Short mmCIF file of N, CA, C and O in Angstrom, two decimals:
data_model
loop_
_atom_site.label_atom_id
_atom_site.label_comp_id
_atom_site.label_asym_id
_atom_site.label_seq_id
_atom_site.Cartn_x
_atom_site.Cartn_y
_atom_site.Cartn_z
N MET A 1 0.83 -1.19 0.00
CA MET A 1 0.00 0.00 0.00
C MET A 1 0.87 1.26 0.00
O MET A 1 0.63 2.18 -0.76
N PHE A 2 1.89 1.27 0.88
CA PHE A 2 2.76 2.43 0.94
C PHE A 2 3.63 2.54 -0.31
O PHE A 2 3.97 3.64 -0.73
N ASP A 3 3.97 1.39 -0.87
CA ASP A 3 4.75 1.41 -2.12
C ASP A 3 3.95 2.09 -3.23
O ASP A 3 4.50 2.87 -4.01
N PHE A 4 2.65 1.78 -3.29
CA PHE A 4 1.80 2.39 -4.30
C PHE A 4 1.72 3.90 -4.10
O PHE A 4 1.83 4.67 -5.06
N LEU A 5 1.53 4.34 -2.86
CA LEU A 5 1.45 5.78 -2.58
C LEU A 5 2.77 6.47 -2.88
O LEU A 5 2.78 7.58 -3.43
N TYR A 6 3.87 5.83 -2.52
CA TYR A 6 5.18 6.41 -2.79
C TYR A 6 5.40 6.55 -4.30
O TYR A 6 5.87 7.59 -4.78
N GLU A 7 5.05 5.52 -5.04
CA GLU A 7 5.19 5.56 -6.50
C GLU A 7 4.28 6.63 -7.10
O GLU A 7 4.66 7.35 -8.02
N TRP A 8 3.06 6.76 -6.58
CA TRP A 8 2.10 7.75 -7.06
C TRP A 8 2.63 9.17 -6.85
O TRP A 8 2.57 10.01 -7.74
N ILE A 9 3.17 9.42 -5.66
CA ILE A 9 3.73 10.74 -5.36
C ILE A 9 4.95 11.02 -6.24
O ILE A 9 5.13 12.13 -6.74
N GLN A 10 5.77 10.01 -6.46
CA GLN A 10 6.92 10.17 -7.35
C GLN A 10 6.48 10.52 -8.76
O GLN A 10 7.04 11.40 -9.41
N ASN A 11 5.47 9.82 -9.27
CA ASN A 11 4.95 10.08 -10.61
C ASN A 11 4.41 11.50 -10.72
O ASN A 11 4.64 12.19 -11.71
N LEU A 12 3.67 11.94 -9.70
CA LEU A 12 3.13 13.30 -9.71
C LEU A 12 4.25 14.34 -9.72
O LEU A 12 4.20 15.32 -10.48
N ALA A 13 5.25 14.13 -8.88
CA ALA A 13 6.36 15.08 -8.81
C ALA A 13 7.11 15.12 -10.14
O ALA A 13 7.42 16.20 -10.65
N PHE A 14 7.40 13.98 -10.71
CA PHE A 14 8.10 13.93 -11.99
C PHE A 14 7.26 14.61 -13.08
O PHE A 14 7.78 15.37 -13.89
N TYR A 15 5.95 14.34 -13.08
CA TYR A 15 5.07 14.94 -14.08
C TYR A 15 5.06 16.47 -13.95
O TYR A 15 5.14 17.17 -14.96
N LEU A 16 4.98 16.97 -12.74
CA LEU A 16 4.96 18.42 -12.55
C LEU A 16 6.28 19.07 -12.99
O LEU A 16 6.28 20.16 -13.56
N VAL A 17 7.38 18.40 -12.73
CA VAL A 17 8.67 18.92 -13.18
C VAL A 17 8.72 18.94 -14.71
O VAL A 17 9.16 19.93 -15.32
N MET A 18 8.24 17.88 -15.34
CA MET A 18 8.25 17.82 -16.80
C MET A 18 7.32 18.88 -17.41
O MET A 18 7.66 19.51 -18.41
N VAL A 19 6.16 19.08 -16.81
CA VAL A 19 5.22 20.10 -17.29
C VAL A 19 5.85 21.48 -17.19
O VAL A 19 5.75 22.29 -18.12
N THR A 20 6.52 21.74 -16.11
CA THR A 20 7.20 23.03 -15.94
C THR A 20 8.26 23.23 -17.01
O THR A 20 8.36 24.31 -17.60
N ALA A 21 9.03 22.20 -17.29
CA ALA A 21 10.06 22.29 -18.33
C ALA A 21 9.43 22.53 -19.71
O ALA A 21 9.92 23.34 -20.49
N VAL A 22 8.34 21.83 -19.99
CA VAL A 22 7.67 22.00 -21.28
C VAL A 22 7.10 23.40 -21.40
O VAL A 22 7.20 24.04 -22.45
N LEU A 23 6.51 23.93 -20.33
CA LEU A 23 5.95 25.27 -20.37
C LEU A 23 7.02 26.33 -20.61
O LEU A 23 6.77 27.34 -21.26
N HIS A 24 8.22 26.09 -20.09
CA HIS A 24 9.31 27.03 -20.32
C HIS A 24 9.86 26.91 -21.75
O HIS A 24 10.43 27.87 -22.28
N ALA A 25 9.69 25.75 -22.37
CA ALA A 25 10.21 25.52 -23.71
C ALA A 25 9.23 25.96 -24.80
O ALA A 25 9.64 26.13 -25.95
N VAL A 26 7.96 26.14 -24.46
CA VAL A 26 6.97 26.54 -25.45
C VAL A 26 7.29 27.96 -25.93
O VAL A 26 7.50 28.86 -25.12
N PRO A 27 7.29 28.16 -27.25
CA PRO A 27 7.77 29.44 -27.78
C PRO A 27 6.87 30.65 -27.52
O PRO A 27 7.36 31.74 -27.29
N GLY A 28 5.57 30.50 -27.55
CA GLY A 28 4.71 31.67 -27.41
C GLY A 28 3.67 31.50 -26.34
O GLY A 28 3.34 30.39 -25.91
N GLU A 29 3.13 32.62 -25.89
CA GLU A 29 2.10 32.59 -24.86
C GLU A 29 0.82 31.94 -25.36
O GLU A 29 0.08 31.34 -24.59
N SER A 30 0.55 32.07 -26.65
CA SER A 30 -0.70 31.52 -27.18
C SER A 30 -0.72 29.99 -27.09
O SER A 30 -1.79 29.39 -26.95
N TYR A 31 0.43 29.35 -27.17
CA TYR A 31 0.49 27.89 -27.08
C TYR A 31 0.41 27.41 -25.64
O TYR A 31 0.01 26.28 -25.38
N LYS A 32 0.82 28.24 -24.71
CA LYS A 32 0.87 27.82 -23.31
C LYS A 32 -0.50 27.45 -22.77
O LYS A 32 -0.63 26.53 -21.97
N LYS A 33 -1.53 28.15 -23.21
CA LYS A 33 -2.86 27.83 -22.68
C LYS A 33 -3.31 26.43 -23.12
O LYS A 33 -3.95 25.72 -22.36
N TYR A 34 -2.92 26.02 -24.34
CA TYR A 34 -3.27 24.68 -24.80
C TYR A 34 -2.46 23.62 -24.06
O TYR A 34 -3.00 22.56 -23.71
N VAL A 35 -1.20 23.90 -23.83
CA VAL A 35 -0.36 22.96 -23.09
C VAL A 35 -0.88 22.82 -21.66
O VAL A 35 -0.97 21.72 -21.13
N ARG A 36 -1.24 23.94 -21.04
CA ARG A 36 -1.77 23.89 -19.67
C ARG A 36 -3.08 23.12 -19.61
O ARG A 36 -3.31 22.36 -18.67
N PHE A 37 -3.95 23.31 -20.61
CA PHE A 37 -5.22 22.59 -20.64
C PHE A 37 -4.99 21.09 -20.72
O PHE A 37 -5.53 20.32 -19.92
N PHE A 38 -4.16 20.67 -21.66
CA PHE A 38 -3.91 19.24 -21.84
C PHE A 38 -3.22 18.64 -20.62
O PHE A 38 -3.61 17.58 -20.14
N THR A 39 -2.20 19.33 -20.12
CA THR A 39 -1.48 18.79 -18.96
C THR A 39 -2.37 18.80 -17.72
O THR A 39 -2.23 17.93 -16.85
N GLY A 40 -3.29 19.74 -17.64
CA GLY A 40 -4.25 19.76 -16.53
C GLY A 40 -5.16 18.55 -16.55
O GLY A 40 -5.45 17.95 -15.52
N LEU A 41 -5.62 18.16 -17.76
CA LEU A 41 -6.46 16.96 -17.88
C LEU A 41 -5.69 15.71 -17.46
O LEU A 41 -6.23 14.85 -16.75
N VAL A 42 -4.45 15.62 -17.90
CA VAL A 42 -3.64 14.46 -17.53
C VAL A 42 -3.38 14.45 -16.03
O VAL A 42 -3.43 13.40 -15.38
N LEU A 43 -3.15 15.63 -15.45
CA LEU A 43 -2.92 15.72 -14.01
C LEU A 43 -4.15 15.27 -13.23
O LEU A 43 -4.03 14.58 -12.22
N ILE A 44 -5.33 15.63 -13.70
CA ILE A 44 -6.57 15.19 -13.04
C ILE A 44 -6.66 13.67 -13.07
O ILE A 44 -6.99 13.04 -12.05
N LEU A 45 -6.35 13.07 -14.21
CA LEU A 45 -6.37 11.60 -14.29
C LEU A 45 -5.35 10.98 -13.33
O LEU A 45 -5.63 9.97 -12.68
N MET A 46 -4.19 11.59 -13.26
CA MET A 46 -3.16 11.07 -12.35
C MET A 46 -3.58 11.22 -10.89
O MET A 46 -3.29 10.35 -10.07
N MET A 47 -4.26 12.30 -10.56
CA MET A 47 -4.69 12.52 -9.18
C MET A 47 -5.81 11.53 -8.80
O MET A 47 -5.91 11.14 -7.64
N LEU A 48 -6.63 11.14 -9.77
CA LEU A 48 -7.74 10.23 -9.49
C LEU A 48 -7.33 8.76 -9.47
O LEU A 48 -8.13 7.92 -9.08
N THR A 49 -6.13 8.47 -9.87
CA THR A 49 -5.68 7.08 -9.94
C THR A 49 -5.88 6.30 -8.64
O THR A 49 -6.41 5.19 -8.66
N PRO A 50 -5.49 6.83 -7.46
CA PRO A 50 -5.70 6.05 -6.23
C PRO A 50 -7.18 5.80 -5.93
O PRO A 50 -7.56 4.71 -5.49
N LEU A 51 -8.02 6.79 -6.17
CA LEU A 51 -9.46 6.60 -5.93
C LEU A 51 -10.03 5.54 -6.87
O LEU A 51 -10.84 4.71 -6.45
N LEU A 52 -9.63 5.60 -8.10
CA LEU A 52 -10.12 4.60 -9.06
C LEU A 52 -9.62 3.21 -8.69
O LEU A 52 -10.34 2.22 -8.86
N LYS A 53 -8.41 3.13 -8.19
CA LYS A 53 -7.86 1.83 -7.81
C LYS A 53 -8.60 1.27 -6.58
O LYS A 53 -8.86 0.08 -6.50
N ILE A 54 -8.99 2.15 -5.66
CA ILE A 54 -9.73 1.72 -4.47
C ILE A 54 -11.09 1.16 -4.85
O ILE A 54 -11.54 0.13 -4.34
N PHE A 55 -11.76 1.85 -5.76
CA PHE A 55 -13.11 1.42 -6.17
C PHE A 55 -13.09 0.35 -7.24
O PHE A 55 -14.14 -0.09 -7.70
N GLY A 56 -11.92 -0.06 -7.68
CA GLY A 56 -11.81 -1.16 -8.63
C GLY A 56 -12.06 -0.77 -10.07
O GLY A 56 -12.25 -1.62 -10.92
N SER A 57 -12.11 0.51 -10.37
CA SER A 57 -12.32 0.94 -11.76
C SER A 57 -11.04 1.53 -12.31
O SER A 57 -11.05 2.61 -12.86
N ASP A 58 -9.97 0.83 -12.13
CA ASP A 58 -8.67 1.32 -12.60
C ASP A 58 -8.70 1.45 -14.12
O ASP A 58 -9.15 0.57 -14.83
N ILE A 59 -8.23 2.58 -14.62
CA ILE A 59 -8.24 2.85 -16.06
C ILE A 59 -6.89 2.45 -16.64
O ILE A 59 -5.84 2.85 -16.13
N ASP A 60 -6.94 1.67 -17.68
CA ASP A 60 -5.73 1.33 -18.42
C ASP A 60 -5.65 2.29 -19.60
O ASP A 60 -6.23 2.07 -20.65
N ILE A 61 -4.94 3.40 -19.40
CA ILE A 61 -4.88 4.45 -20.42
C ILE A 61 -4.23 3.92 -21.69
O ILE A 61 -4.65 4.24 -22.80
N ALA A 62 -3.22 3.09 -21.55
CA ALA A 62 -2.56 2.54 -22.74
C ALA A 62 -3.52 1.62 -23.49
O ALA A 62 -3.46 1.53 -24.72
N GLY A 63 -4.40 0.95 -22.79
CA GLY A 63 -5.36 0.06 -23.43
C GLY A 63 -6.48 0.79 -24.15
O GLY A 63 -7.19 0.21 -24.97
N LEU A 64 -6.67 2.07 -23.84
CA LEU A 64 -7.71 2.84 -24.53
C LEU A 64 -7.37 3.03 -26.00
O LEU A 64 -8.25 3.21 -26.83
N TYR A 65 -6.10 3.03 -26.31
CA TYR A 65 -5.66 3.19 -27.69
C TYR A 65 -5.38 1.82 -28.26
O TYR A 65 -4.35 1.21 -27.99
N ASP A 66 -6.31 1.32 -29.03
CA ASP A 66 -6.18 0.02 -29.67
C ASP A 66 -5.66 0.24 -31.08
O ASP A 66 -6.40 0.66 -31.96
N LYS A 67 -4.36 0.03 -31.27
CA LYS A 67 -3.73 0.36 -32.55
C LYS A 67 -4.33 -0.40 -33.72
O LYS A 67 -4.61 0.17 -34.77
N GLU A 68 -4.58 -1.67 -33.55
CA GLU A 68 -5.12 -2.47 -34.65
C GLU A 68 -6.52 -2.01 -35.03
O GLU A 68 -6.85 -1.86 -36.21
N GLY A 69 -7.35 -1.76 -34.03
CA GLY A 69 -8.70 -1.27 -34.30
C GLY A 69 -8.68 0.10 -34.93
O GLY A 69 -9.45 0.40 -35.85
N TYR A 70 -7.78 0.94 -34.44
CA TYR A 70 -7.65 2.29 -34.99
C TYR A 70 -7.20 2.23 -36.45
O TYR A 70 -7.77 2.91 -37.30
N ASP A 71 -6.20 1.41 -36.74
CA ASP A 71 -5.71 1.29 -38.11
C ASP A 71 -6.80 0.77 -39.05
O ASP A 71 -6.95 1.25 -40.17
N ARG A 72 -7.59 -0.20 -38.58
CA ARG A 72 -8.66 -0.76 -39.40
C ARG A 72 -9.71 0.31 -39.70
O ARG A 72 -10.14 0.46 -40.85
N ARG A 73 -10.12 1.06 -38.67
CA ARG A 73 -11.12 2.11 -38.89
C ARG A 73 -10.58 3.22 -39.78
O ARG A 73 -11.31 3.78 -40.60
N LEU A 74 -9.29 3.53 -39.65
CA LEU A 74 -8.68 4.55 -40.49
C LEU A 74 -8.67 4.11 -41.96
O LEU A 74 -8.99 4.91 -42.85
N GLU A 75 -8.34 2.85 -42.21
CA GLU A 75 -8.35 2.34 -43.59
C GLU A 75 -9.75 2.38 -44.18
O GLU A 75 -9.93 2.76 -45.34
N GLU A 76 -10.77 2.00 -43.37
CA GLU A 76 -12.15 2.06 -43.85
C GLU A 76 -12.55 3.49 -44.17
O GLU A 76 -13.20 3.75 -45.18
N PHE A 77 -12.15 4.42 -43.32
CA PHE A 77 -12.47 5.82 -43.54
C PHE A 77 -11.82 6.33 -44.83
O PHE A 77 -12.46 7.02 -45.63
N ILE A 78 -10.57 5.99 -45.04
CA ILE A 78 -9.85 6.43 -46.24
C ILE A 78 -10.49 5.83 -47.49
O ILE A 78 -10.68 6.52 -48.49
N GLU A 79 -10.85 4.55 -47.43
CA GLU A 79 -11.49 3.91 -48.58
C GLU A 79 -12.83 4.57 -48.89
O GLU A 79 -13.15 4.85 -50.05
N ASP A 80 -13.62 4.85 -47.84
CA ASP A 80 -14.91 5.52 -48.05
C ASP A 80 -14.72 6.92 -48.63
O ASP A 80 -15.45 7.34 -49.52
N ALA A 81 -13.72 7.63 -48.12
CA ALA A 81 -13.45 8.98 -48.63
C ALA A 81 -13.01 8.94 -50.08
O ALA A 81 -13.42 9.77 -50.89
N GLN A 82 -12.19 7.96 -50.44
CA GLN A 82 -11.73 7.85 -51.82
C GLN A 82 -12.88 7.49 -52.74
O GLN A 82 -13.00 8.04 -53.84
N GLU A 83 -13.75 6.58 -52.31
CA GLU A 83 -14.91 6.22 -53.13
C GLU A 83 -15.82 7.42 -53.33
O GLU A 83 -16.30 7.67 -54.44
N ALA A 84 -16.07 8.17 -52.27
CA ALA A 84 -16.93 9.36 -52.38
C ALA A 84 -16.28 10.39 -53.28
O ALA A 84 -16.95 11.04 -54.08
N ASP A 85 -14.97 10.56 -53.18
CA ASP A 85 -14.26 11.52 -54.02
C ASP A 85 -14.31 11.10 -55.48
O ASP A 85 -14.51 11.94 -56.37
N ILE A 86 -14.13 9.82 -55.74
CA ILE A 86 -14.18 9.32 -57.12
C ILE A 86 -15.57 9.53 -57.70
O ILE A 86 -15.73 9.98 -58.83
N LEU A 87 -16.61 9.21 -56.93
CA LEU A 87 -17.97 9.40 -57.41
C LEU A 87 -18.26 10.86 -57.67
O LEU A 87 -18.87 11.23 -58.67
N GLU A 88 -17.82 11.73 -56.76
CA GLU A 88 -18.06 13.16 -56.90
C GLU A 88 -17.33 13.71 -58.12
O GLU A 88 -17.89 14.48 -58.90
N LYS A 89 -16.09 13.32 -58.32
CA LYS A 89 -15.32 13.79 -59.47
C LYS A 89 -15.95 13.29 -60.77
O LYS A 89 -16.01 14.02 -61.75
N GLY A 90 -16.41 12.04 -60.74
CA GLY A 90 -17.03 11.48 -61.95
C GLY A 90 -18.27 12.24 -62.36
O GLY A 90 -18.48 12.53 -63.54
N THR A 91 -19.13 12.59 -61.41
CA THR A 91 -20.34 13.32 -61.75
C THR A 91 -20.03 14.74 -62.19
O THR A 91 -20.66 15.26 -63.10
N GLN A 92 -19.03 15.39 -61.60
CA GLN A 92 -18.66 16.75 -62.00
C GLN A 92 -18.06 16.75 -63.40
O GLN A 92 -18.37 17.62 -64.21
N GLU A 93 -17.22 15.77 -63.69
CA GLU A 93 -16.59 15.73 -65.00
C GLU A 93 -17.59 15.40 -66.09
O GLU A 93 -17.50 15.90 -67.21
N GLU A 94 -18.59 14.56 -65.78
CA GLU A 94 -19.62 14.24 -66.76
C GLU A 94 -20.47 15.46 -67.07
O GLU A 94 -20.87 15.67 -68.22
N GLU A 95 -20.77 16.27 -66.07
CA GLU A 95 -21.63 17.42 -66.26
C GLU A 95 -20.94 18.53 -67.04
O GLU A 95 -21.50 19.09 -67.98
N THR A 96 -19.73 18.91 -66.65
CA THR A 96 -19.08 20.08 -67.24
C THR A 96 -17.81 19.74 -68.01
O THR A 96 -17.33 20.56 -68.77
N GLY A 97 -17.28 18.62 -67.80
CA GLY A 97 -16.03 18.28 -68.45
C GLY A 97 -14.81 18.76 -67.67
O GLY A 97 -13.70 18.41 -67.97
N LYS A 98 -15.03 19.61 -66.68
CA LYS A 98 -13.93 20.08 -65.83
C LYS A 98 -14.47 20.36 -64.43
O LYS A 98 -15.67 20.52 -64.24
N VAL A 99 -13.57 20.47 -63.48
CA VAL A 99 -13.95 20.70 -62.10
C VAL A 99 -13.74 22.18 -61.80
O VAL A 99 -12.68 22.74 -62.08
N GLU A 100 -14.75 22.81 -61.24
CA GLU A 100 -14.67 24.21 -60.89
C GLU A 100 -14.77 24.38 -59.37
O GLU A 100 -15.54 23.67 -58.73
N VAL A 101 -14.04 25.34 -58.85
CA VAL A 101 -14.07 25.65 -57.41
C VAL A 101 -15.01 26.83 -57.23
O VAL A 101 -14.81 27.89 -57.82
N GLU A 102 -16.03 26.64 -56.40
CA GLU A 102 -17.00 27.71 -56.18
C GLU A 102 -16.56 28.63 -55.06
O GLU A 102 -16.70 29.85 -55.15
N GLU A 103 -16.05 28.08 -53.98
CA GLU A 103 -15.71 28.89 -52.83
C GLU A 103 -14.63 28.20 -52.02
O GLU A 103 -14.64 26.97 -51.88
N ILE A 104 -13.72 28.99 -51.50
CA ILE A 104 -12.69 28.48 -50.60
C ILE A 104 -12.79 29.23 -49.31
O ILE A 104 -12.76 30.46 -49.29
N ARG A 105 -12.95 28.49 -48.21
CA ARG A 105 -13.05 29.12 -46.89
C ARG A 105 -11.94 28.59 -46.01
O ARG A 105 -11.67 27.41 -45.99
N ILE A 106 -11.33 29.50 -45.30
CA ILE A 106 -10.30 29.13 -44.33
C ILE A 106 -10.78 29.61 -42.97
O ILE A 106 -10.97 30.80 -42.75
N ASP A 107 -11.02 28.66 -42.07
CA ASP A 107 -11.50 28.99 -40.73
C ASP A 107 -10.36 29.03 -39.75
O ASP A 107 -9.42 28.37 -39.80
#
């Protein structure tokens, strides 16, 4: 039990030192708010780890990212996008013989 708490405190301390180093390395103030937001979310997860372990709902963060499933879904998405693009280009070329751009928006 004490080993777990000691390791948890060590992880928190190391994480805070790393976050501080990253914040000092970020080039502009505009990026710091995004880094703080993301690192704050990770810090909340790290702080909740002992409570989750007590209640038996320990989160396996590494297991949340299933590489094989992700790769399969990405390939399906790319295939669907290519099929839709081919169909769209085919109908545009049949109608006008060339593709025209109506509007370009940059958000």
